[in-house]
Short mmCIF file of C-alpha atoms in Angstrom, two decimals:
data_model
loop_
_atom_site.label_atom_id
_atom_site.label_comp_id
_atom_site.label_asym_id
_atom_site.label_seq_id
_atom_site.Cartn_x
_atom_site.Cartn_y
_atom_site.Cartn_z
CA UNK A 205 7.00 2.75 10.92
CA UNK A 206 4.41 5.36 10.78
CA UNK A 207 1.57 4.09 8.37
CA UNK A 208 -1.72 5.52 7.28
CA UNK A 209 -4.45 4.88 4.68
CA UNK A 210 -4.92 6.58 1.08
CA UNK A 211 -6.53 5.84 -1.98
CA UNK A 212 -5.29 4.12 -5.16
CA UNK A 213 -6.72 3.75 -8.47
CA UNK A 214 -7.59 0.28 -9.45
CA UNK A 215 -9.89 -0.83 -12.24
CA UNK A 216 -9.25 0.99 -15.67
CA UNK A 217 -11.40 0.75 -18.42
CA UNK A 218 -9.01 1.17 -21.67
CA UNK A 219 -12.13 2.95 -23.78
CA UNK A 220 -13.56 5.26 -21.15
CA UNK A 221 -10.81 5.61 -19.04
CA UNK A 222 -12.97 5.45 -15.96
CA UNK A 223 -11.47 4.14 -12.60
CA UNK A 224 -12.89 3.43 -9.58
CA UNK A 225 -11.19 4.09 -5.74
CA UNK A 226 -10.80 1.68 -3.52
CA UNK A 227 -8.36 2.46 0.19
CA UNK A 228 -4.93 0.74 0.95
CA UNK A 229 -2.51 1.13 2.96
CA UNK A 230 1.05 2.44 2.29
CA UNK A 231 4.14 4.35 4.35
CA UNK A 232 3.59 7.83 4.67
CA UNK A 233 4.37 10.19 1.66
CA UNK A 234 5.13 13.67 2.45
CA UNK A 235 2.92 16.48 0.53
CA UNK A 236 5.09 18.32 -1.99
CA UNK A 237 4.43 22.04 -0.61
CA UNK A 238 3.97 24.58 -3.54
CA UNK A 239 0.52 24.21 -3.83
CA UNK A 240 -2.27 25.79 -1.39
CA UNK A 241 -6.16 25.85 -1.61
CA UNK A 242 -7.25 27.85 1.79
CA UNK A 243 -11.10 27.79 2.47
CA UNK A 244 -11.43 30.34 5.01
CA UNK A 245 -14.00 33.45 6.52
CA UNK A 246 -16.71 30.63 6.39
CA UNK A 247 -20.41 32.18 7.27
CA UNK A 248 -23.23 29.84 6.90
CA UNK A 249 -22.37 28.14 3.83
CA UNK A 250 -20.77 30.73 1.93
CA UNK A 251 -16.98 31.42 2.50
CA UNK A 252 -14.05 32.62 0.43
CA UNK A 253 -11.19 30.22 -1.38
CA UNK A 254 -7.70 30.89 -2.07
CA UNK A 255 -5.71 29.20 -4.53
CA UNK A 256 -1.56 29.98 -4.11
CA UNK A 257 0.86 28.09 -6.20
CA UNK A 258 4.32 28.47 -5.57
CA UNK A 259 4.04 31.48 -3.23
CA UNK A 260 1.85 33.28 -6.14
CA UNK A 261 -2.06 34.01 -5.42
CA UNK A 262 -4.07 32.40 -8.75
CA UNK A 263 -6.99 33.90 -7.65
CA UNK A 264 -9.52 34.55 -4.35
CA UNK A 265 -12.86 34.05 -5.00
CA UNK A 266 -16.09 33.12 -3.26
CA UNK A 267 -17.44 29.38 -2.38
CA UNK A 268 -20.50 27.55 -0.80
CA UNK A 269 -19.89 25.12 1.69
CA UNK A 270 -21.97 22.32 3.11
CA UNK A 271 -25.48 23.67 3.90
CA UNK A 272 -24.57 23.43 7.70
CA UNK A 273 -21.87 25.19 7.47
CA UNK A 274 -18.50 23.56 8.95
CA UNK A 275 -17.39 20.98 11.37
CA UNK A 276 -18.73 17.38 9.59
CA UNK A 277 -19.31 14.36 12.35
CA UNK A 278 -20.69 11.83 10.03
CA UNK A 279 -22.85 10.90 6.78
CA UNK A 280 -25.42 13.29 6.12
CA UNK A 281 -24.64 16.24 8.19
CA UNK A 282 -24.43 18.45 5.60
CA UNK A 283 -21.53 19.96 6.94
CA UNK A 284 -17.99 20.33 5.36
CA UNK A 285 -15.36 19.06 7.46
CA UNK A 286 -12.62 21.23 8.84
CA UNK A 287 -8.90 20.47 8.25
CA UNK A 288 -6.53 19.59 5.92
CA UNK A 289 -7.28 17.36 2.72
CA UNK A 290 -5.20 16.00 0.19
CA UNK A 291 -6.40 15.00 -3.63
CA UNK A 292 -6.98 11.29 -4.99
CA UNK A 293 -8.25 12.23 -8.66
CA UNK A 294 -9.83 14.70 -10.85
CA UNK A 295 -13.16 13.57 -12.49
CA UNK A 296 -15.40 15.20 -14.74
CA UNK A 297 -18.56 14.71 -17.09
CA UNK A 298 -16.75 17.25 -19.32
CA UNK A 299 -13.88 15.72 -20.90
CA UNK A 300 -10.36 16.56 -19.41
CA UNK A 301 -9.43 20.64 -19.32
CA UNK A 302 -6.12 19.71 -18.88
CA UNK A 303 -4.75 18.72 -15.96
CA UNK A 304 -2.20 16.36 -14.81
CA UNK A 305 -4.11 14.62 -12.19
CA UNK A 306 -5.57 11.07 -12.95
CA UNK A 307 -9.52 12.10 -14.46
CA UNK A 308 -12.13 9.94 -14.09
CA UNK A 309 -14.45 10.24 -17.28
CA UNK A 310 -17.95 10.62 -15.41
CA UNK A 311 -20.55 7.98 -17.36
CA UNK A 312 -23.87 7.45 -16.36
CA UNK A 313 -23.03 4.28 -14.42
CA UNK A 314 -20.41 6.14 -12.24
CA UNK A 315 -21.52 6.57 -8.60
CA UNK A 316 -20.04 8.10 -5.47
CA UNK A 317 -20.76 5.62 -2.86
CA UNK A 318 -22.70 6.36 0.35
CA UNK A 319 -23.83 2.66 1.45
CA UNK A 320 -22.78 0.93 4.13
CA UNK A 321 -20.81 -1.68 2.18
CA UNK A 322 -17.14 -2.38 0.68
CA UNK A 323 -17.78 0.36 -1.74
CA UNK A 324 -17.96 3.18 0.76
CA UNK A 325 -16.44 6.56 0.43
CA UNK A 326 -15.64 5.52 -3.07
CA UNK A 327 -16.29 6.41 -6.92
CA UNK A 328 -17.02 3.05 -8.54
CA UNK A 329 -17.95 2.51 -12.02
CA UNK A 330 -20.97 -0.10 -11.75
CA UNK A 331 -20.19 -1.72 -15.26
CA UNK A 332 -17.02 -2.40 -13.57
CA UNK A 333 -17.82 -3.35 -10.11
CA UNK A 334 -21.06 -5.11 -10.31
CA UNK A 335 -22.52 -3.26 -7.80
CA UNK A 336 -26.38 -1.80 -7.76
CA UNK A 337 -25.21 1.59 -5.96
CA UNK A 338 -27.70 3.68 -4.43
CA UNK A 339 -25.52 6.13 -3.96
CA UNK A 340 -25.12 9.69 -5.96
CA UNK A 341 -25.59 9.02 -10.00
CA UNK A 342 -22.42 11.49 -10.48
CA UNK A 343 -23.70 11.86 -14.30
CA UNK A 344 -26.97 13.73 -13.24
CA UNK A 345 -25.35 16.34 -10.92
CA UNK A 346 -24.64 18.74 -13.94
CA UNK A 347 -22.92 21.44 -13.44
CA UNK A 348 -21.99 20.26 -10.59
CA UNK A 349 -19.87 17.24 -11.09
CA UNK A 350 -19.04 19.11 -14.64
CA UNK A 351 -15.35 19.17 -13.18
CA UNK A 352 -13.87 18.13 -9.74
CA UNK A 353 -11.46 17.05 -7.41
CA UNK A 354 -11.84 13.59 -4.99
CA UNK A 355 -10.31 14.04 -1.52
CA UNK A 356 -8.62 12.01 0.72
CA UNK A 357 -11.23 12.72 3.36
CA UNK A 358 -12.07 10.01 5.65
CA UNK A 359 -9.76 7.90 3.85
CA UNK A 360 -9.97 4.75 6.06
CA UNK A 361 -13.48 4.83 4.80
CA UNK A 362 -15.37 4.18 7.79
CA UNK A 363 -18.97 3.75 7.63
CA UNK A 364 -20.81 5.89 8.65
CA UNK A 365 -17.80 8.88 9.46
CA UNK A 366 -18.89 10.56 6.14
CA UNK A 367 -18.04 10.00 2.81
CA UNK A 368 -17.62 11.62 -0.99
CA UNK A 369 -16.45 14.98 0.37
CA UNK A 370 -15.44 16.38 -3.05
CA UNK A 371 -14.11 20.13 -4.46
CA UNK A 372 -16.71 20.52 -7.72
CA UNK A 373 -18.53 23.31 -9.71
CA UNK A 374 -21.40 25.23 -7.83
CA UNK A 375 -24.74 24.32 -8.74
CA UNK A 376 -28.16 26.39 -8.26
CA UNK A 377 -28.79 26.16 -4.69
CA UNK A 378 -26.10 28.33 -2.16
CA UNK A 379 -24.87 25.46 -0.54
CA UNK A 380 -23.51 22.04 -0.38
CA UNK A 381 -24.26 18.38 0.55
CA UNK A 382 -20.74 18.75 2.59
CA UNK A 383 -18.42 19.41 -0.61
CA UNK A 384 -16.40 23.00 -1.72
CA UNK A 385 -18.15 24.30 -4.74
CA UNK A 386 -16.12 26.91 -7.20
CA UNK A 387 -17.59 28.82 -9.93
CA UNK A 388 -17.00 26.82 -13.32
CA UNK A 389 -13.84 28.80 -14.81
CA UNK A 390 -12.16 28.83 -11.59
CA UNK A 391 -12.64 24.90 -11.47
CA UNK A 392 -10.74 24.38 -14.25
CA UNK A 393 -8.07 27.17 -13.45
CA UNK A 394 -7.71 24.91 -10.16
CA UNK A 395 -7.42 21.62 -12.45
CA UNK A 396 -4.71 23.64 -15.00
CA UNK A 397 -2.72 25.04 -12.54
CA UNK A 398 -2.35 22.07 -10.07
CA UNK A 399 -1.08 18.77 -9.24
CA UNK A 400 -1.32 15.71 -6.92
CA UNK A 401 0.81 17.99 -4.27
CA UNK A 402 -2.17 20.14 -4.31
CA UNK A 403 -3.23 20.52 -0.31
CA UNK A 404 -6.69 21.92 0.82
CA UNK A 405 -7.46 23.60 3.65
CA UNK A 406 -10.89 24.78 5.73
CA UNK A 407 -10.66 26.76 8.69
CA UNK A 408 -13.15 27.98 11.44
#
């Protein structure tokens, strides 16, 4: 039977709701079509995004990329990798906009892991998992990590094939570590307006 990896959420805390994501495997699930976000015409690190939902265009609007533009090989290329992507969770510092998707409150002792350890390619609450992260401090990205979307990317999470590849709010600079960055409204029209069937796509 065909198998692959994904991520689950696993460690809840009841007052914050914060999770963290850790990888498991289970039998292949097959992605609810309805729900398209193309990243496409990619120069540099500035492309154009997509968003269709149930054969009706939301909206096409301009993105950055990673800072090397596409193709990603491993940690700290600065590249966003090409392909297909599915969703694990929305997060946010901002409280939820309303979407459907499991949000992860972001607190000052969430961090997207980046260390070669159990933790890798994961958000982790450190109250939770006990673990001095040197990884991104999610609550001091603002706006970027204002509102967002975790992919499945890499989602054996193999050190070091590149982790935390995220869909998020665009900050100041015209580029990206590796992630998709939206202007703020149309971040939450993506998190409104979509669902764990959501599928993301970058092309050359």
């Amino acid at each position: 039977m065909k198998r692959f990896t994904k991520w689950v959420l696993a460690a809840t805390l009841l007052c914050g709701t914060t999770f963290y994501l850790s990888c498991t495997t289970s039998d292949d699930n097959p992605v609810v079509k309805g729900q398209l976000l193309e990243i496409y015409d990619v120069h540099g690190s500035e492309g154009t995004a997509r968003l269709t939902v149930d054969g009706k265009v939301l909206f096409t609007t301009s993105v950055y990329v990673g800072k090397n533009g596409l193709g990603k090989t491993g940690e700290g290329d600065s590249k966003t990798p090409i392909g297909t992507m599915h969703v694990l969770s929305a997060f946010g510092i901002k409280a939820n906009p309303g979407t459907s998707m499991p949000y992860i409150n972001v607190t000052p002792t969430v961090f997207a892991c980046d260390e070669d350890c159990e933790y890798y390619n994961q958000i982790i609450d450190t109250a939770v998992v006990h673990h001095l992260c040197k990884g991104e401090d999610m609550y001091t990205y603002q706006p970027q990590y204002n509102y967002g979307l975790a992919t499945d990317f890499n989602k054996e999470c193999i050190y070091p094939n590149g982790s935390n590849i995220f869909v998020h709010v665009k900050g100041e600079k015209q580029y990206t570590g590796g992630c998709i960055a939206f202007d703020e409204d149309k971040m939450v029209e993506i998190l409104r307006n979509c669902d764990m069937s959501l599928v993301i796509t970058v092309k050359e």
